[in-house]
Amino acid sequence: MHDIDEENYPKLVEGSDKVFILKAGATWCAPCTASRGPFTELAEELKDKFVLGEMDIDKSPNLGSKLFIRSVPAFFKIKNKEVIDQKIGWTTKDDLRKWILS
């Protein structure tokens, strides 16, 4: 899993040849913290099909604005530099896996 920030976003996310799943969160957000372990597990399980990474909105406020983040955790599917889908909030690892694979 990649730690994404404003500096490496263009190369790692927009430059990815696979669909990139980006989780945006914050250290003060309980659901963001709760989703970290399951999201890390999914990054390992799905590494052959997708690239997963996460960013801290407090450390990358300009990137948060670029993605129009209003609530966290927020998950984005990005392909060819475009957000193709997004999911707001945390439910379960299985729910997130289904969304990623959809």
Coordinates of N, CA, C and O in Angstrom, one line a residue:
M1 N 0.8 -1.2 0.0 CA 0.0 0.0 0.0 C 0.9 1.2 0.0 O 1.9 1.3 0.6
H2 N 0.4 2.2 -0.7 CA 1.2 3.5 -0.8 C 0.6 4.6 0.1 O -0.6 4.7 0.2
D3 N 1.5 5.4 0.6 CA 1.1 6.6 1.3 C 1.2 7.7 0.3 O 2.2 8.0 -0.3
I4 N 0.0 8.3 0.0 CA -0.1 9.3 -1.0 C -0.2 10.7 -0.4 O -0.8 10.9 0.6
D5 N 0.5 11.6 -1.1 CA 0.5 13.0 -0.7 C 0.5 13.8 -1.9 O 0.5 13.3 -3.1
E6 N 0.5 15.1 -1.8 CA 0.4 16.1 -2.9 C 1.6 15.9 -3.9 O 1.5 16.1 -5.1
E7 N 2.8 15.5 -3.4 CA 4.0 15.4 -4.2 C 3.9 14.2 -5.1 O 4.3 14.2 -6.2
N8 N 3.5 13.0 -4.5 CA 3.6 11.8 -5.3 C 2.3 11.4 -6.0 O 2.3 10.4 -6.7
Y9 N 1.3 12.1 -5.7 CA 0.0 11.8 -6.4 C 0.1 11.7 -7.9 O -0.4 10.7 -8.5
P10 N 0.7 12.7 -8.6 CA 0.7 12.6 -10.0 C 1.4 11.3 -10.5 O 0.9 10.7 -11.5
K11 N 2.5 11.0 -9.9 CA 3.3 9.8 -10.4 C 2.6 8.5 -10.0 O 2.4 7.6 -10.8
L12 N 2.2 8.3 -8.7 CA 1.7 7.1 -8.2 C 0.2 6.8 -8.6 O -0.1 5.7 -8.9
V13 N -0.6 7.8 -8.5 CA -2.0 7.6 -8.8 C -2.3 7.9 -10.2 O -2.8 7.0 -10.9
E14 N -2.1 9.1 -10.7 CA -2.4 9.4 -12.1 C -1.5 8.6 -13.1 O -1.9 8.4 -14.2
G15 N -0.3 8.2 -12.7 CA 0.6 7.5 -13.6 C 0.4 6.0 -13.5 O 1.1 5.3 -14.2
S16 N -0.5 5.5 -12.7 CA -0.7 4.0 -12.6 C -1.3 3.4 -13.8 O -2.3 4.0 -14.4
D17 N -0.8 2.3 -14.2 CA -1.4 1.6 -15.4 C -2.6 0.7 -14.9 O -3.3 0.1 -15.7
K18 N -2.8 0.6 -13.6 CA -3.9 -0.2 -13.0 C -4.9 0.8 -12.4 O -4.5 2.0 -12.2
V19 N -6.1 0.4 -12.2 CA -7.0 1.2 -11.4 C -6.5 1.4 -10.0 O -6.0 0.5 -9.4
F20 N -6.5 2.7 -9.6 CA -5.9 3.0 -8.3 C -7.1 3.3 -7.3 O -8.0 4.0 -7.7
I21 N -7.1 2.6 -6.2 CA -8.1 2.9 -5.2 C -7.4 3.7 -4.1 O -6.5 3.3 -3.4
L22 N -7.9 4.9 -3.9 CA -7.4 5.9 -2.9 C -8.4 6.0 -1.8 O -9.5 6.3 -2.0
K23 N -7.8 5.9 -0.6 CA -8.6 6.1 0.6 C -8.1 7.4 1.2 O -6.9 7.6 1.4
A24 N -9.1 8.3 1.4 CA -8.7 9.6 2.1 C -9.3 9.6 3.5 O -10.5 9.2 3.7
G25 N -8.5 10.0 4.4 CA -8.9 10.0 5.8 C -8.1 10.9 6.6 O -7.4 11.8 6.1
A26 N -8.3 10.8 8.0 CA -7.6 11.7 8.9 C -7.4 10.9 10.2 O -8.1 10.0 10.5
T27 N -6.3 11.3 10.9 CA -6.0 10.7 12.2 C -7.1 10.9 13.2 O -7.2 10.0 14.1
W28 N -7.8 11.9 13.2 CA -8.8 12.2 14.2 C -10.2 11.6 13.9 O -11.1 11.6 14.7
C29 N -10.3 10.9 12.8 CA -11.5 10.2 12.3 C -11.5 8.8 12.7 O -10.7 8.0 12.3
A30 N -12.5 8.4 13.7 CA -12.5 7.0 14.2 C -12.8 6.0 13.0 O -12.2 5.0 13.0
P31 N -13.8 6.3 12.1 CA -14.0 5.3 11.1 C -12.8 5.1 10.1 O -12.5 4.1 9.6
C32 N -12.0 6.2 9.9 CA -10.8 6.2 9.1 C -9.8 5.2 9.8 O -9.2 4.4 9.1
T33 N -9.7 5.4 11.1 CA -8.7 4.5 11.8 C -9.2 3.1 11.8 O -8.4 2.2 11.6
A34 N -10.5 2.9 12.0 CA -11.0 1.5 12.0 C -10.9 0.8 10.6 O -10.7 -0.4 10.6
S35 N -10.9 1.6 9.6 CA -10.8 1.0 8.2 C -9.4 0.7 7.8 O -9.2 0.1 6.8
R36 N -8.4 1.2 8.5 CA -7.0 1.1 8.1 C -6.6 -0.3 7.9 O -6.0 -0.7 6.9
G37 N -6.8 -1.2 8.9 CA -6.4 -2.6 8.9 C -7.1 -3.3 7.7 O -6.4 -4.0 6.9
P38 N -8.4 -3.3 7.6 CA -9.1 -4.0 6.5 C -8.6 -3.5 5.1 O -8.4 -4.2 4.2
F39 N -8.4 -2.2 5.0 CA -8.0 -1.6 3.8 C -6.5 -2.1 3.4 O -6.3 -2.4 2.3
T40 N -5.7 -2.2 4.4 CA -4.3 -2.7 4.2 C -4.4 -4.2 3.7 O -3.7 -4.6 2.9
E41 N -5.3 -5.0 4.4 CA -5.5 -6.4 4.0 C -6.0 -6.5 2.5 O -5.5 -7.3 1.7
L42 N -6.9 -5.6 2.1 CA -7.4 -5.6 0.7 C -6.3 -5.2 -0.2 O -6.2 -5.7 -1.4
A43 N -5.4 -4.3 0.2 CA -4.3 -3.9 -0.7 C -3.4 -5.1 -1.0 O -3.0 -5.2 -2.2
E44 N -3.2 -6.0 -0.1 CA -2.4 -7.2 -0.3 C -3.2 -8.2 -1.1 O -2.7 -8.7 -2.1
E45 N -4.5 -8.4 -0.8 CA -5.3 -9.4 -1.5 C -5.5 -9.0 -3.0 O -5.6 -9.9 -3.8
L46 N -5.7 -7.7 -3.3 CA -6.0 -7.3 -4.6 C -4.9 -6.7 -5.4 O -5.1 -6.1 -6.5
K47 N -3.7 -6.9 -5.0 CA -2.5 -6.2 -5.6 C -2.3 -6.6 -7.0 O -1.7 -5.8 -7.7
D48 N -2.8 -7.7 -7.5 CA -2.6 -8.1 -8.9 C -3.5 -7.4 -9.8 O -3.2 -7.2 -11.0
K49 N -4.6 -6.8 -9.3 CA -5.6 -6.2 -10.2 C -5.6 -4.7 -10.0 O -6.0 -3.9 -10.9
F50 N -5.3 -4.2 -8.7 CA -5.5 -2.8 -8.4 C -4.2 -2.3 -7.6 O -3.5 -3.1 -7.0
V51 N -4.1 -1.0 -7.5 CA -3.1 -0.4 -6.7 C -3.9 0.3 -5.6 O -4.8 1.1 -5.9
L52 N -3.6 0.2 -4.3 CA -4.3 0.8 -3.3 C -3.3 1.8 -2.5 O -2.1 1.4 -2.3
G53 N -3.9 2.9 -2.1 CA -3.1 3.8 -1.3 C -4.0 4.7 -0.5 O -5.2 4.7 -0.7
E54 N -3.4 5.3 0.5 CA -4.2 6.2 1.3 C -3.5 7.5 1.6 O -2.3 7.6 1.5
M55 N -4.3 8.5 1.8 CA -3.8 9.9 2.1 C -4.4 10.5 3.3 O -5.6 10.1 3.7
D56 N -3.7 11.3 4.0 CA -4.2 12.1 5.1 C -4.6 13.5 4.6 O -3.8 14.2 4.1
I57 N -5.9 13.8 4.8 CA -6.4 15.1 4.2 C -5.8 16.3 4.9 O -5.7 17.3 4.4
D58 N -5.3 16.1 6.2 CA -4.7 17.2 6.9 C -3.3 17.5 6.4 O -2.8 18.6 6.5
K59 N -2.6 16.4 5.9 CA -1.3 16.6 5.4 C -1.3 17.0 3.9 O -0.2 17.5 3.4
S60 N -2.4 16.8 3.2 CA -2.5 17.1 1.8 C -3.8 17.9 1.5 O -4.6 17.4 0.8
P61 N -3.9 19.1 2.1 CA -5.2 19.8 1.9 C -5.5 20.2 0.5 O -6.6 20.2 0.1
N62 N -4.5 20.5 -0.3 CA -4.7 20.9 -1.7 C -5.3 19.7 -2.5 O -6.1 19.8 -3.4
L63 N -4.7 18.5 -2.2 CA -5.2 17.3 -2.8 C -6.7 17.0 -2.4 O -7.5 16.6 -3.2
G64 N -7.0 17.2 -1.1 CA -8.3 17.1 -0.7 C -9.3 18.0 -1.4 O -10.4 17.6 -1.8
S65 N -8.9 19.2 -1.7 CA -9.7 20.2 -2.4 C -9.9 19.7 -3.9 O -10.9 19.8 -4.4
K66 N -8.8 19.2 -4.5 CA -8.8 18.8 -5.8 C -9.8 17.6 -6.0 O -10.5 17.6 -7.0
L67 N -9.9 16.8 -5.0 CA -10.9 15.6 -5.1 C -12.2 16.0 -4.5 O -13.1 15.1 -4.4
F68 N -12.4 17.2 -4.1 CA -13.7 17.7 -3.5 C -14.2 16.8 -2.3 O -15.3 16.5 -2.2
I69 N -13.2 16.5 -1.4 CA -13.5 15.7 -0.3 C -14.3 16.6 0.7 O -13.8 17.6 1.2
R70 N -15.5 16.1 1.1 CA -16.3 16.8 2.1 C -16.5 15.9 3.4 O -16.9 16.5 4.4
S71 N -16.3 14.6 3.3 CA -16.5 13.7 4.4 C -15.4 12.6 4.3 O -15.1 12.2 3.2
V72 N -15.0 12.1 5.4 CA -14.1 11.0 5.5 C -14.6 9.9 6.3 O -15.4 10.1 7.3
P73 N -14.2 8.6 6.1 CA -13.3 8.3 5.0 C -14.0 8.3 3.6 O -15.2 8.1 3.5
A74 N -13.2 8.6 2.6 CA -13.7 8.7 1.3 C -12.8 7.8 0.4 O -11.6 7.8 0.6
F75 N -13.4 7.0 -0.4 CA -12.7 6.0 -1.3 C -12.9 6.4 -2.7 O -14.0 6.7 -3.1
F76 N -11.8 6.4 -3.5 CA -11.9 6.8 -4.9 C -11.4 5.8 -5.8 O -10.3 5.2 -5.5
K77 N -12.0 5.5 -6.9 CA -11.5 4.6 -8.0 C -11.0 5.6 -9.0 O -11.8 6.4 -9.6
I78 N -9.7 5.5 -9.4 CA -9.1 6.4 -10.3 C -8.5 5.6 -11.5 O -7.7 4.7 -11.2
K79 N -8.8 6.0 -12.7 CA -8.3 5.3 -13.9 C -8.0 6.4 -14.9 O -8.9 7.3 -15.2
N80 N -6.8 6.3 -15.5 CA -6.5 7.3 -16.5 C -6.6 8.7 -16.1 O -7.2 9.6 -16.8
K81 N -6.2 9.0 -14.8 CA -6.3 10.4 -14.2 C -7.6 10.9 -13.9 O -7.8 12.0 -13.5
E82 N -8.7 10.0 -14.0 CA -10.0 10.4 -13.7 C -10.6 9.6 -12.6 O -10.5 8.4 -12.6
V83 N -11.4 10.3 -11.7 CA -12.2 9.6 -10.7 C -13.4 8.9 -11.4 O -14.2 9.6 -12.0
I84 N -13.4 7.6 -11.4 CA -14.5 6.9 -12.1 C -15.6 6.5 -11.1 O -16.7 6.1 -11.6
D85 N -15.3 6.5 -9.8 CA -16.3 6.2 -8.8 C -15.8 6.6 -7.5 O -14.6 6.7 -7.3
Q86 N -16.7 6.8 -6.5 CA -16.3 7.1 -5.2 C -17.3 6.5 -4.2 O -18.5 6.3 -4.5
K87 N -16.8 6.3 -3.0 CA -17.6 5.7 -1.9 C -17.3 6.5 -0.7 O -16.1 6.7 -0.3
I88 N -18.3 7.0 0.0 CA -18.1 7.8 1.3 C -18.5 6.9 2.5 O -19.6 6.3 2.4
G89 N -17.7 6.9 3.5 CA -18.0 6.2 4.7 C -17.5 4.8 4.8 O -17.0 4.3 3.8
W90 N -17.5 4.2 5.9 CA -17.0 2.9 6.2 C -18.1 2.0 6.6 O -18.9 2.3 7.5
T91 N -18.1 0.8 6.0 CA -19.1 -0.2 6.5 C -18.3 -1.5 6.9 O -17.9 -1.7 8.1
T92 N -17.9 -2.3 5.9 CA -17.2 -3.6 6.2 C -16.1 -3.8 5.1 O -16.2 -3.2 4.0
K93 N -15.2 -4.7 5.4 CA -14.2 -5.1 4.5 C -14.8 -5.7 3.2 O -14.5 -5.4 2.1
D94 N -15.8 -6.6 3.5 CA -16.5 -7.3 2.3 C -17.2 -6.3 1.5 O -17.2 -6.4 0.2
D95 N -17.9 -5.3 2.1 CA -18.6 -4.2 1.3 C -17.6 -3.5 0.5 O -17.8 -3.2 -0.7
L96 N -16.4 -3.1 1.0 CA -15.4 -2.4 0.3 C -14.9 -3.2 -0.8 O -14.7 -2.7 -2.0
R97 N -14.6 -4.5 -0.6 CA -14.1 -5.4 -1.6 C -15.1 -5.5 -2.8 O -14.7 -5.4 -4.0
K98 N -16.4 -5.6 -2.5 CA -17.4 -5.6 -3.6 C -17.4 -4.3 -4.4 O -17.5 -4.4 -5.6
W99 N -17.3 -3.2 -3.7 CA -17.2 -1.9 -4.4 C -16.0 -1.8 -5.3 O -16.1 -1.4 -6.5
I100 N -14.9 -2.3 -4.8 CA -13.6 -2.2 -5.6 C -13.8 -3.1 -6.8 O -13.4 -2.7 -7.9
L101 N -14.3 -4.3 -6.7 CA -14.4 -5.2 -7.8 C -15.6 -4.9 -8.7 O -15.7 -5.5 -9.8
S102 N -16.5 -4.0 -8.4 CA -17.6 -3.7 -9.2 C -17.2 -2.9 -10.4 O -16.2 -2.2 -10.5

